[in-house]
């Protein structure tokens, strides 16, 4: 599999992963690896983050969108919500 961004400029670079958001194949130059915390909703709708955080790989486009969202809604930017 080849990086989607590199193929757009005519290069064939082997992908190292897939974007967790959009599914695009990405090479090391076109991905960002970050942490994201899983949360459980406890009584009275109280979200609690669990350790350790999960590793998350995003393409550059999706990483930029997540940064824009984090500026708008910082309280939910680093969490994946689950129920317990």
Coordinates of N, CA, C and O in Angstrom, one line a residue:
X1 N 0.9 -1.2 0.0 CA 0.0 0.0 0.0 C 0.9 1.2 0.0 O 1.9 1.3 0.7
X2 N 0.5 2.3 -0.7 CA 1.2 3.5 -0.8 C 0.5 4.7 -0.2 O -0.7 4.7 -0.1
X3 N 1.3 5.6 0.3 CA 0.7 6.8 0.9 C -0.1 7.6 -0.1 O 0.3 7.9 -1.2
X4 N -1.3 8.0 0.4 CA -2.3 8.7 -0.5 C -1.7 10.1 -0.8 O -1.8 10.5 -2.0
X5 N -1.1 10.8 0.2 CA -0.6 12.1 -0.1 C 0.6 12.1 -1.1 O 0.6 12.9 -2.0
X6 N 1.5 11.1 -0.9 CA 2.6 11.0 -1.9 C 2.1 10.7 -3.3 O 2.7 11.2 -4.2
X7 N 1.1 9.8 -3.4 CA 0.7 9.4 -4.7 C 0.0 10.6 -5.4 O 0.0 10.7 -6.6
X8 N -0.5 11.6 -4.6 CA -1.0 12.8 -5.2 C 0.0 13.7 -5.9 O -0.3 14.5 -6.8
X9 N 1.3 13.5 -5.5 CA 2.3 14.3 -6.1 C 3.2 13.4 -7.1 O 4.3 13.8 -7.5
X10 N 2.7 12.2 -7.4 CA 3.4 11.3 -8.3 C 4.4 10.4 -7.7 O 5.2 9.8 -8.5
X11 N 4.5 10.3 -6.4 CA 5.5 9.5 -5.8 C 4.9 8.2 -5.2 O 3.7 8.2 -4.9
X12 N 5.6 7.1 -5.1 CA 5.1 5.9 -4.6 C 5.9 5.6 -3.3 O 7.0 5.0 -3.4
X13 N 5.4 6.0 -2.2 CA 6.1 5.8 -0.9 C 5.2 4.8 -0.1 O 4.0 5.0 0.0
X14 N 5.9 3.8 0.5 CA 5.2 2.8 1.2 C 4.5 3.4 2.5 O 5.2 4.2 3.2
X15 N 3.3 3.0 2.7 CA 2.5 3.5 3.9 C 3.0 2.8 5.1 O 3.3 1.6 5.0
X16 N 3.0 3.4 6.3 CA 3.3 2.8 7.5 C 2.0 2.6 8.4 O 2.1 1.9 9.4
X17 N 0.9 3.2 7.9 CA -0.3 3.0 8.7 C -1.5 3.6 8.0 O -1.4 4.1 6.8
X18 N -2.6 3.6 8.7 CA -3.9 4.1 8.1 C -4.5 5.1 9.1 O -4.5 4.9 10.3
X19 N -4.9 6.2 8.6 CA -5.5 7.3 9.4 C -6.7 6.7 10.2 O -7.6 6.1 9.6
X20 N -6.8 7.0 11.5 CA -7.9 6.5 12.3 C -9.2 7.2 12.0 O -10.2 6.7 12.3
X21 N -9.1 8.3 11.4 CA -10.3 9.1 11.1 C -10.9 8.8 9.7 O -12.0 8.4 9.6
X22 N -10.1 8.9 8.7 CA -10.6 8.8 7.3 C -10.2 7.5 6.6 O -10.7 7.2 5.5
X23 N -9.2 6.8 7.1 CA -8.8 5.5 6.5 C -7.7 5.7 5.4 O -7.4 4.7 4.8
X24 N -7.2 6.9 5.2 CA -6.2 7.0 4.2 C -4.9 6.4 4.6 O -4.5 6.5 5.8
X25 N -4.2 5.7 3.7 CA -2.8 5.2 3.9 C -1.9 6.3 4.0 O -1.9 7.3 3.2
X26 N -0.9 6.3 5.0 CA 0.0 7.4 5.2 C 1.4 6.9 5.4 O 1.6 5.8 6.0
X27 N 2.4 7.7 5.0 CA 3.8 7.4 5.2 C 4.2 8.2 6.5 O 3.5 9.0 7.0
X28 N 5.5 8.0 6.9 CA 5.9 8.7 8.1 C 5.9 10.2 8.0 O 5.7 10.9 8.9
X29 N 6.1 10.7 6.7 CA 6.1 12.2 6.5 C 4.7 12.8 6.5 O 4.6 14.0 6.7
X30 N 3.7 12.0 6.3 CA 2.4 12.5 6.2 C 1.4 12.1 7.3 O 0.2 12.1 7.1
X31 N 2.0 11.6 8.4 CA 1.1 11.2 9.6 C 1.5 11.9 10.9 O 2.6 12.4 11.0
X32 N 0.6 11.9 11.8 CA 0.9 12.4 13.1 C 0.4 11.3 14.1 O -0.7 10.8 14.0
X33 N 1.3 11.0 15.1 CA 0.9 10.0 16.1 C 0.7 10.8 17.4 O 1.5 11.6 17.8
X34 N -0.5 10.6 18.0 CA -0.8 11.3 19.3 C -1.4 10.3 20.2 O -1.6 9.1 20.0
X35 N -1.7 10.8 21.4 CA -2.4 10.0 22.4 C -3.9 10.5 22.5 O -4.2 11.7 22.3
X36 N -4.7 9.6 22.9 CA -6.1 9.9 23.2 C -6.6 9.1 24.4 O -6.2 7.9 24.5
X37 N -7.3 9.7 25.3 CA -7.7 9.0 26.5 C -9.1 8.4 26.3 O -10.0 9.1 25.8
X38 N -9.3 7.2 26.7 CA -10.6 6.6 26.7 C -11.3 7.1 28.0 O -10.6 7.2 29.0
X39 N -12.6 7.3 28.0 CA -13.3 7.7 29.2 C -14.5 6.8 29.4 O -15.1 6.2 28.5
X40 N -14.9 6.7 30.7 CA -16.1 5.9 31.1 C -17.0 7.0 31.7 O -16.5 7.9 32.4
X41 N -18.3 6.8 31.5 CA -19.2 7.7 32.1 C -19.7 7.1 33.5 O -20.2 6.0 33.5
X42 N -19.4 7.7 34.5 CA -19.7 7.3 35.9 C -21.1 7.9 36.3 O -21.6 8.7 35.6
X43 N -21.6 7.4 37.4 CA -22.9 8.0 37.9 C -22.9 9.5 37.8 O -21.9 10.2 38.0
X44 N -24.1 10.0 37.6 CA -24.3 11.5 37.4 C -23.5 12.1 36.2 O -23.1 13.2 36.2
X45 N -23.4 11.2 35.2 CA -22.8 11.7 33.9 C -21.4 12.3 34.1 O -21.1 13.3 33.5
X46 N -20.6 11.7 34.9 CA -19.2 12.2 35.2 C -18.2 11.4 34.4 O -18.0 10.2 34.7
X47 N -17.6 12.0 33.3 CA -16.6 11.2 32.5 C -15.3 11.1 33.3 O -14.8 12.1 33.8
X48 N -14.7 9.9 33.3 CA -13.5 9.6 33.9 C -12.5 9.0 32.9 O -12.8 8.0 32.2
X49 N -11.3 9.7 32.7 CA -10.3 9.2 31.8 C -9.6 8.0 32.4 O -9.3 7.9 33.6
X50 N -9.3 7.0 31.5 CA -8.6 5.8 32.0 C -7.1 5.9 31.5 O -6.9 6.5 30.5
X51 N -6.2 5.2 32.2 CA -4.8 5.2 31.8 C -4.5 3.8 31.3 O -5.1 2.8 31.9
X52 N -3.6 3.5 30.4 CA -2.9 4.5 29.7 C -3.7 5.0 28.5 O -4.7 4.4 28.1
X53 N -3.3 6.1 27.9 CA -4.0 6.6 26.7 C -3.7 5.7 25.5 O -2.7 4.9 25.5
X54 N -4.6 5.7 24.5 CA -4.4 4.9 23.3 C -3.5 5.7 22.3 O -3.5 6.9 22.3
X55 N -2.8 5.0 21.5 CA -2.1 5.6 20.4 C -3.0 5.8 19.2 O -3.8 5.0 18.9
X56 N -2.9 7.0 18.6 CA -3.8 7.3 17.5 C -3.0 7.9 16.3 O -2.2 8.9 16.5
X57 N -3.1 7.4 15.1 CA -2.4 7.8 14.0 C -3.4 8.6 13.1 O -4.5 8.0 12.8
X58 N -3.1 9.8 12.7 CA -3.9 10.6 11.8 C -3.1 11.1 10.6 O -1.9 11.4 10.7
X59 N -3.8 11.3 9.5 CA -3.2 11.9 8.3 C -3.1 13.4 8.6 O -3.7 13.9 9.6
X60 N -2.4 14.2 7.9 CA -2.2 15.6 8.1 C -3.5 16.4 8.0 O -3.8 17.3 8.8
X61 N -4.4 16.0 7.1 CA -5.7 16.7 6.9 C -6.6 16.5 8.2 O -7.1 17.4 8.7
X62 N -6.7 15.2 8.6 CA -7.5 14.9 9.8 C -6.9 15.5 11.1 O -7.6 16.0 12.0
X63 N -5.6 15.5 11.2 CA -4.9 16.1 12.4 C -5.2 17.6 12.4 O -5.5 18.1 13.5
X64 N -5.2 18.2 11.3 CA -5.5 19.7 11.3 C -6.9 19.9 11.7 O -7.2 20.9 12.5
X65 N -7.8 19.1 11.3 CA -9.2 19.2 11.7 C -9.4 19.0 13.1 O -10.2 19.7 13.8
X66 N -8.7 18.0 13.7 CA -8.8 17.7 15.1 C -8.2 18.9 16.0 O -8.7 19.2 17.0
X67 N -7.1 19.5 15.5 CA -6.6 20.7 16.2 C -7.6 21.8 16.2 O -7.7 22.5 17.2
X68 N -8.2 22.0 15.0 CA -9.2 23.1 15.0 C -10.4 22.8 15.9 O -10.9 23.7 16.6
X69 N -10.8 21.6 16.0 CA -11.9 21.2 16.9 C -11.4 21.4 18.4 O -12.2 21.9 19.2
X70 N -10.2 21.1 18.7 CA -9.6 21.2 20.1 C -9.6 22.7 20.5 O -9.9 23.0 21.7
X71 N -9.4 23.6 19.5 CA -9.4 25.0 19.9 C -10.9 25.5 20.2 O -11.1 26.3 21.0
X72 N -11.8 24.9 19.5 CA -13.2 25.2 19.7 C -13.8 24.6 20.9 O -14.6 25.2 21.6
X73 N -13.5 23.3 21.1 CA -14.1 22.5 22.2 C -13.0 21.8 23.0 O -12.9 20.5 22.9
X74 N -12.2 22.5 23.8 CA -11.1 21.8 24.4 C -11.5 20.7 25.4 O -10.7 19.8 25.7
X75 N -12.7 20.8 26.0 CA -13.0 19.8 27.0 C -13.2 18.4 26.4 O -13.1 17.4 27.2
X76 N -13.5 18.3 25.1 CA -13.7 17.0 24.5 C -12.6 16.6 23.5 O -12.7 15.5 22.9
X77 N -11.6 17.4 23.4 CA -10.6 17.2 22.3 C -9.8 15.9 22.4 O -9.4 15.3 21.4
X78 N -9.5 15.5 23.6 CA -8.6 14.3 23.8 C -9.3 13.1 24.3 O -8.6 12.2 24.8
X79 N -10.6 13.0 24.2 CA -11.3 11.8 24.8 C -12.1 11.1 23.7 O -12.6 11.6 22.8
X80 N -12.2 9.8 24.0 CA -13.1 8.9 23.3 C -14.1 8.4 24.3 O -13.7 7.8 25.3
X81 N -15.4 8.7 24.2 CA -16.3 8.3 25.2 C -16.9 6.9 25.0 O -17.2 6.5 23.9
X82 N -16.9 6.2 26.1 CA -17.5 4.9 26.1 C -18.5 4.8 27.3 O -18.5 5.7 28.1
X83 N -19.3 3.8 27.4 CA -20.1 3.7 28.6 C -19.7 2.5 29.4 O -19.0 1.6 28.9
X84 N -19.9 2.5 30.7 CA -19.5 1.4 31.5 C -20.7 0.9 32.3 O -21.7 1.4 32.4

